[in-house]
Coordinates of C-alpha atoms in Angstrom, one line a residue:
Q1 CA -86.3 -32.1 36.7
P2 CA -85.4 -28.4 35.9
G3 CA -86.0 -28.9 32.2
E4 CA -89.4 -30.5 32.7
R5 CA -90.4 -27.9 35.3
G6 CA -89.4 -25.1 32.9
T7 CA -91.5 -26.7 30.2
M8 CA -94.5 -27.0 32.5
L9 CA -94.1 -23.3 33.5
I10 CA -94.1 -22.2 29.9
S11 CA -97.1 -24.4 29.2
G12 CA -98.9 -22.9 32.1
K13 CA -98.1 -19.4 30.9
R14 CA -99.4 -20.2 27.5
K15 CA -102.7 -21.6 28.9
K16 CA -102.9 -18.5 31.1
H17 CA -102.4 -16.1 28.2
N18 CA -105.0 -18.1 26.0
R19 CA -107.9 -17.7 28.5
L20 CA -109.5 -14.9 26.5
A21 CA -109.4 -17.0 23.3
W22 CA -110.9 -19.9 25.1
E23 CA -113.6 -17.7 26.5
I24 CA -114.5 -16.4 23.1
L25 CA -114.5 -20.0 21.7
G26 CA -116.8 -20.9 24.6
F27 CA -119.1 -18.1 23.7
M28 CA -119.1 -19.4 20.1
V29 CA -119.9 -23.0 21.2
M30 CA -122.6 -21.8 23.6
A31 CA -124.2 -19.6 20.9
F32 CA -123.9 -22.5 18.4
V33 CA -125.6 -25.0 20.8
I34 CA -128.4 -22.6 21.6
A35 CA -128.9 -21.8 17.9
G36 CA -129.0 -25.5 17.2
I37 CA -131.7 -25.9 19.8
I38 CA -133.6 -23.0 18.4
F39 CA -133.3 -24.6 14.9
C40 CA -134.7 -27.9 16.1
F41 CA -137.5 -26.2 18.0
L42 CA -138.5 -23.9 15.2
Y43 CA -138.3 -26.7 12.6
S44 CA -140.4 -29.2 14.6
I45 CA -143.0 -26.5 15.4
A46 CA -143.2 -25.2 11.9
E47 CA -143.4 -28.8 10.5
S48 CA -146.2 -29.6 12.9
I49 CA -148.1 -26.5 12.1
A50 CA -147.7 -27.1 8.3
S51 CA -148.9 -30.7 8.6
V52 CA -152.0 -29.8 10.5
Y53 CA -152.8 -27.0 8.1
L54 CA -152.5 -29.2 5.0
I55 CA -154.5 -32.1 6.6
E56 CA -157.3 -29.7 7.6
R57 CA -157.6 -28.4 4.1
Q58 CA -157.1 -31.8 2.6
I59 CA -154.1 -30.7 0.6
F60 CA -151.8 -33.5 -0.5
L61 CA -148.3 -32.8 -1.8
T62 CA -146.3 -34.9 -4.3
E63 CA -142.9 -36.1 -3.3
V64 CA -141.2 -33.3 -5.2
Q65 CA -143.5 -30.7 -3.6
Q66 CA -142.9 -32.3 -0.2
A67 CA -139.1 -32.2 -0.7
V68 CA -139.2 -28.5 -1.8
F69 CA -141.5 -27.7 1.1
Q70 CA -139.1 -29.3 3.6
L71 CA -136.1 -27.6 2.1
W72 CA -137.9 -24.2 2.2
L73 CA -138.9 -24.8 5.8
R74 CA -135.4 -25.9 6.9
S75 CA -133.9 -22.8 5.1
I76 CA -136.2 -20.4 7.0
C77 CA -135.5 -22.1 10.4
L78 CA -131.7 -22.2 9.6
A79 CA -131.8 -18.5 8.7
A80 CA -133.6 -17.8 12.0
S81 CA -131.0 -19.9 13.9
C82 CA -128.1 -18.1 12.2
V83 CA -129.6 -14.8 13.3
A84 CA -130.1 -16.1 16.9
F85 CA -126.4 -17.4 16.8
L86 CA -125.1 -14.0 15.7
V87 CA -127.2 -12.1 18.3
L88 CA -126.2 -14.4 21.1
F89 CA -122.5 -14.5 20.2
L90 CA -122.3 -10.7 19.7
F91 CA -124.2 -10.2 23.0
M92 CA -121.7 -12.3 24.9
L93 CA -118.7 -10.9 23.0
G94 CA -120.1 -7.4 23.6
Q95 CA -119.4 -7.8 27.3
K96 CA -115.8 -8.2 26.6
L97 CA -115.8 -5.4 24.1
S98 CA -117.5 -3.0 26.6
Y99 CA -114.8 -4.0 29.2
L100 CA -112.1 -3.2 26.5
V101 CA -113.8 0.2 25.9
A102 CA -113.7 0.8 29.7
I103 CA -109.9 0.1 29.7
I104 CA -109.4 2.5 26.8
R105 CA -111.3 5.2 28.6
G106 CA -109.2 4.5 31.7
V107 CA -106.0 5.0 29.6
E108 CA -107.4 8.2 28.2
A109 CA -108.2 9.4 31.7
L110 CA -104.7 8.6 32.8
E111 CA -103.3 10.5 29.8
Q112 CA -105.4 13.5 31.0
R113 CA -103.7 13.0 34.5
D114 CA -107.0 12.0 36.2
E115 CA -105.2 10.2 39.0
N116 CA -108.4 9.3 40.8
Y117 CA -109.8 7.2 38.0
Q118 CA -109.6 3.5 38.5
I119 CA -110.2 0.8 35.9
P120 CA -112.6 -1.8 37.3
L121 CA -111.3 -5.3 37.5
K122 CA -113.6 -8.0 36.0
G123 CA -112.9 -11.6 35.2
K124 CA -109.7 -13.5 35.1
D125 CA -108.4 -13.2 31.5
E126 CA -105.9 -11.1 29.6
L127 CA -108.1 -8.0 29.6
T128 CA -108.2 -8.2 33.4
E129 CA -104.4 -8.6 33.5
L130 CA -104.1 -5.6 31.1
A131 CA -106.3 -3.5 33.5
Q132 CA -104.2 -4.6 36.4
S133 CA -101.0 -3.6 34.6
I134 CA -102.4 -0.2 33.7
H135 CA -103.6 0.3 37.2
Y136 CA -100.1 -0.7 38.5
L137 CA -98.4 1.7 36.0
S138 CA -100.8 4.4 37.1
K139 CA -99.9 3.9 40.8
S140 CA -96.2 3.8 39.9
Q141 CA -96.5 7.0 38.0
Q142 CA -98.3 8.6 40.9
M143 CA -95.6 7.5 43.3
L144 CA -92.8 8.7 41.0
A145 CA -94.5 12.0 40.5
Q146 CA -95.0 12.4 44.3
K147 CA -91.3 11.3 44.9
E148 CA -90.1 13.8 42.3
K149 CA -92.2 16.5 43.9
E150 CA -90.8 15.7 47.4
I151 CA -87.2 15.7 46.1
K152 CA -87.8 19.0 44.3
E153 CA -89.3 20.6 47.4
E154 CA -86.5 19.2 49.6
R155 CA -83.9 20.5 47.2
E156 CA -85.5 24.0 47.0
A157 CA -85.8 24.1 50.8
W158 CA -82.2 23.1 51.2
I159 CA -81.1 25.8 48.7
R160 CA -83.1 28.4 50.5
S161 CA -81.6 27.2 53.8
V162 CA -78.0 27.4 52.5
S163 CA -78.7 30.8 50.8
H164 CA -80.0 32.0 54.1
D165 CA -77.0 30.8 55.9
I166 CA -74.7 32.6 53.5
R167 CA -76.1 35.9 54.4
T168 CA -75.0 36.0 58.0
P169 CA -71.2 35.4 57.5
L170 CA -71.4 37.8 54.5
T171 CA -72.9 40.4 56.7
S172 CA -70.2 39.8 59.3
I173 CA -67.5 40.3 56.6
L174 CA -69.1 43.5 55.5
S175 CA -69.4 44.7 59.1
Y176 CA -65.7 44.0 59.9
S177 CA -64.5 45.6 56.7
Q178 CA -66.6 48.7 57.3
F179 CA -65.4 48.9 60.8
M180 CA -61.8 48.7 59.7
K181 CA -62.4 51.3 57.1
E182 CA -64.0 53.8 59.4
K183 CA -61.6 53.3 62.3
D184 CA -58.6 55.7 62.1
K185 CA -56.0 53.6 64.0
L186 CA -55.9 49.9 64.3
T187 CA -53.2 48.0 66.1
Q188 CA -51.5 45.1 64.4
E189 CA -53.2 42.7 66.8
E190 CA -56.6 44.1 65.9
I191 CA -55.9 44.0 62.2
Y192 CA -54.8 40.3 62.5
S193 CA -57.9 39.5 64.6
Y194 CA -60.3 41.1 62.1
I195 CA -58.6 39.5 59.1
S196 CA -58.7 36.1 60.8
L197 CA -62.4 36.5 61.5
M198 CA -63.1 37.6 57.9
E199 CA -61.0 34.7 56.6
S200 CA -63.1 32.3 58.8
K201 CA -66.3 33.7 57.5
A202 CA -65.1 33.6 53.9
E203 CA -64.2 29.9 54.3
Q204 CA -67.7 29.3 55.7
I205 CA -69.2 31.0 52.7
K206 CA -67.1 28.9 50.4
A207 CA -68.2 25.8 52.1
L208 CA -71.9 26.8 51.8
A209 CA -71.3 27.7 48.1
D210 CA -69.8 24.2 47.6
G211 CA -73.0 22.8 49.1
L212 CA -75.1 24.7 46.5
L213 CA -72.9 23.0 43.8
G214 CA -73.7 19.6 45.2
E215 CA -70.5 19.1 47.1
E216 CA -70.6 17.7 50.7
T217 CA -70.4 20.5 53.3
D218 CA -71.2 18.7 56.6
F219 CA -68.7 16.1 57.7
W220 CA -67.1 15.1 61.0
E221 CA -63.9 16.8 62.1
T222 CA -61.8 16.2 65.3
V223 CA -61.8 19.0 67.9
D224 CA -59.0 18.6 70.5
D225 CA -60.2 21.4 72.8
G226 CA -64.0 21.7 72.5
R227 CA -64.3 24.3 75.3
L228 CA -61.8 26.6 73.6
F229 CA -63.7 26.2 70.3
M230 CA -66.9 27.2 72.1
E231 CA -65.2 30.2 73.7
Q232 CA -64.1 31.4 70.2
L233 CA -67.6 31.0 68.8
A234 CA -69.2 32.7 71.7
S235 CA -66.7 35.5 71.4
E236 CA -67.6 35.9 67.7
W237 CA -71.3 35.7 68.5
E238 CA -70.8 38.5 71.1
E239 CA -68.7 40.7 68.7
V240 CA -71.5 40.6 66.1
L241 CA -74.3 41.4 68.5
E242 CA -72.7 43.7 71.1
D243 CA -73.3 46.9 69.0
Q244 CA -77.1 46.2 69.1
F245 CA -77.7 44.2 72.3
S246 CA -76.4 43.7 75.7
C247 CA -74.9 40.2 75.4
Q248 CA -74.6 37.7 78.2
T249 CA -72.6 34.5 77.7
D250 CA -72.4 31.6 80.2
L251 CA -69.9 28.8 79.8
T252 CA -69.6 27.8 83.4
E253 CA -71.2 24.4 82.7
C254 CA -69.1 23.7 79.6
Q255 CA -66.5 21.2 80.5
K256 CA -63.4 20.6 78.5
F257 CA -64.1 18.0 75.9
S258 CA -62.7 16.5 72.7
G259 CA -64.3 14.5 69.9
N260 CA -65.7 14.6 66.5
V261 CA -68.2 17.3 65.4
S262 CA -69.2 19.2 62.3
I263 CA -67.3 22.4 62.8
R264 CA -69.0 24.0 59.7
G265 CA -72.4 22.9 60.9
I266 CA -71.8 24.4 64.4
R267 CA -70.6 27.6 62.9
R268 CA -73.8 27.7 60.8
I269 CA -75.8 27.2 64.0
F270 CA -74.2 30.2 65.6
D271 CA -74.7 32.3 62.5
N272 CA -78.4 31.4 62.5
L273 CA -78.6 32.2 66.2
V274 CA -77.1 35.7 65.5
S275 CA -79.5 36.2 62.5
N276 CA -82.5 35.2 64.6
A277 CA -81.5 37.6 67.4
E278 CA -80.9 40.5 65.0
K279 CA -84.3 40.0 63.4
Y280 CA -86.6 39.3 66.3
A281 CA -85.0 40.1 69.6
D282 CA -86.0 43.2 71.6
K283 CA -82.9 45.5 71.8
K284 CA -84.0 46.9 75.2
Y285 CA -83.3 43.5 76.8
P286 CA -80.1 41.3 76.9
V287 CA -79.6 38.3 74.7
E288 CA -78.3 35.3 76.6
L289 CA -76.1 32.5 75.3
I290 CA -75.6 29.4 77.5
I291 CA -73.2 26.6 76.5
K292 CA -73.1 23.4 78.3
S293 CA -71.1 20.2 77.8
D294 CA -70.8 16.9 79.8
G295 CA -68.3 15.3 77.4
E296 CA -70.9 13.4 75.4
W297 CA -73.5 16.1 74.6
L298 CA -73.1 19.7 73.7
I299 CA -76.0 22.0 74.6
L300 CA -76.5 25.5 73.1
I301 CA -79.2 27.7 74.5
Q302 CA -80.1 31.2 73.3
R303 CA -82.7 33.3 75.1
N304 CA -84.1 36.7 74.3
K305 CA -87.2 38.9 74.6
I306 CA -89.3 39.1 71.5
S307 CA -89.5 42.5 69.8
K308 CA -93.0 43.9 69.5
Q309 CA -92.2 46.3 66.8
E310 CA -94.0 46.1 63.5
G311 CA -92.1 43.9 61.0
H312 CA -90.5 41.8 63.8
Q313 CA -93.0 39.0 63.4
T314 CA -92.2 35.3 63.4
E315 CA -90.2 34.3 60.4
S316 CA -92.6 33.2 57.6
H317 CA -90.6 30.3 56.3
K318 CA -88.5 29.6 59.4
I319 CA -85.5 28.9 57.2
G320 CA -82.9 29.5 59.8
L321 CA -84.6 27.2 62.4
N322 CA -85.0 24.5 59.8
S323 CA -81.3 24.7 59.0
I324 CA -80.5 24.4 62.7
R325 CA -82.8 21.3 62.9
Q326 CA -81.0 19.7 60.0
I327 CA -77.6 20.2 61.6
A328 CA -78.8 18.9 64.9
K329 CA -80.2 15.9 63.2
F330 CA -76.9 15.3 61.5
H331 CA -75.3 15.3 65.0
G332 CA -77.9 12.8 66.3
G333 CA -79.5 15.6 68.4
N334 CA -82.6 17.7 68.5
V335 CA -84.0 21.2 68.8
Q336 CA -86.5 22.4 71.4
I337 CA -88.1 25.8 71.1
N338 CA -90.0 27.5 74.0
S339 CA -91.9 30.7 73.4
D340 CA -94.7 32.3 75.5
G341 CA -95.1 35.3 73.1
D342 CA -92.8 37.4 75.3
T343 CA -89.6 35.3 75.6
F344 CA -88.0 33.1 72.9
E345 CA -85.7 30.3 73.9
I346 CA -84.1 27.7 71.6
E347 CA -82.2 24.7 73.0
I348 CA -80.0 22.7 70.7
S349 CA -78.6 19.3 71.6
L350 CA -75.6 18.0 69.7
Q351 CA -74.0 14.6 70.2
I352 CA -70.2 14.4 70.3
R353 CA -68.8 11.4 68.5
F354 CA -65.6 9.7 69.6

């Protein structure tokens, strides 16, 4: 029955947690038995030797002297047996004490963050369970420390990525505003176009800033005309780069599509593509942008010659490329990079959800 089973479990736990006491009691009994054997052995040997000695010298003791002699002999043997008992008991108990000292040293090593130190497991008593518990806590602490380190590194990498992504739309806003400031005459249509572009970039910066504050920035949004959206992004991409490069865009294989994508994420991809071209592309050669779509997958390809000028080396932290990979992963896609040292090509695959 449940009550009897619970009682048996409690009884079993009590027995389990009394193993050390039973072991110490066993040491005491064993030492007592051995001391008793030693007493009997010493007393019989001493009595035999004394009897032979007295007979050889023809010494005869009275009853009182005989009783005193026997008492004196038993006292000496008893004292020797007590010493033997203490030595044996302390010797056997010393093994447990030495193991306890090893556990204490292990705790001190763990306090000093010696993660490689391991407490040896000996026996099957409470001290062994204590060593196992300390070992488990040590492993748990190591796992928590490693997890905390990974989370911290991931958070720092994400902050660097978002901070990097903020720069490109901010640079675009500064460029548009500087252009409007320097140009003498602007038509109403041009003013509206540049203000719309700056507003779009400002919204993008706001979304990225919200991400830094811990708010969600990547989420699915419905696009009714995906080809038109790609044409707009390609036009913005070309407007930013056309003053520095000869830009070539190809949307011939981009079919009209509709579905759910992360609009902000795709804008971040284009901003990172622009940033990558501005930093590492050779201005003597064109930068190509190819956009493909089959209704289920959206493929973005950017190809450019790599600049050989000093300071145009591969990005040390590859923050922009890591950001693109994260966005592609969010879309269930992937990123492929092909570089032969002369030409750089990045292909981004994004899955369109329905």
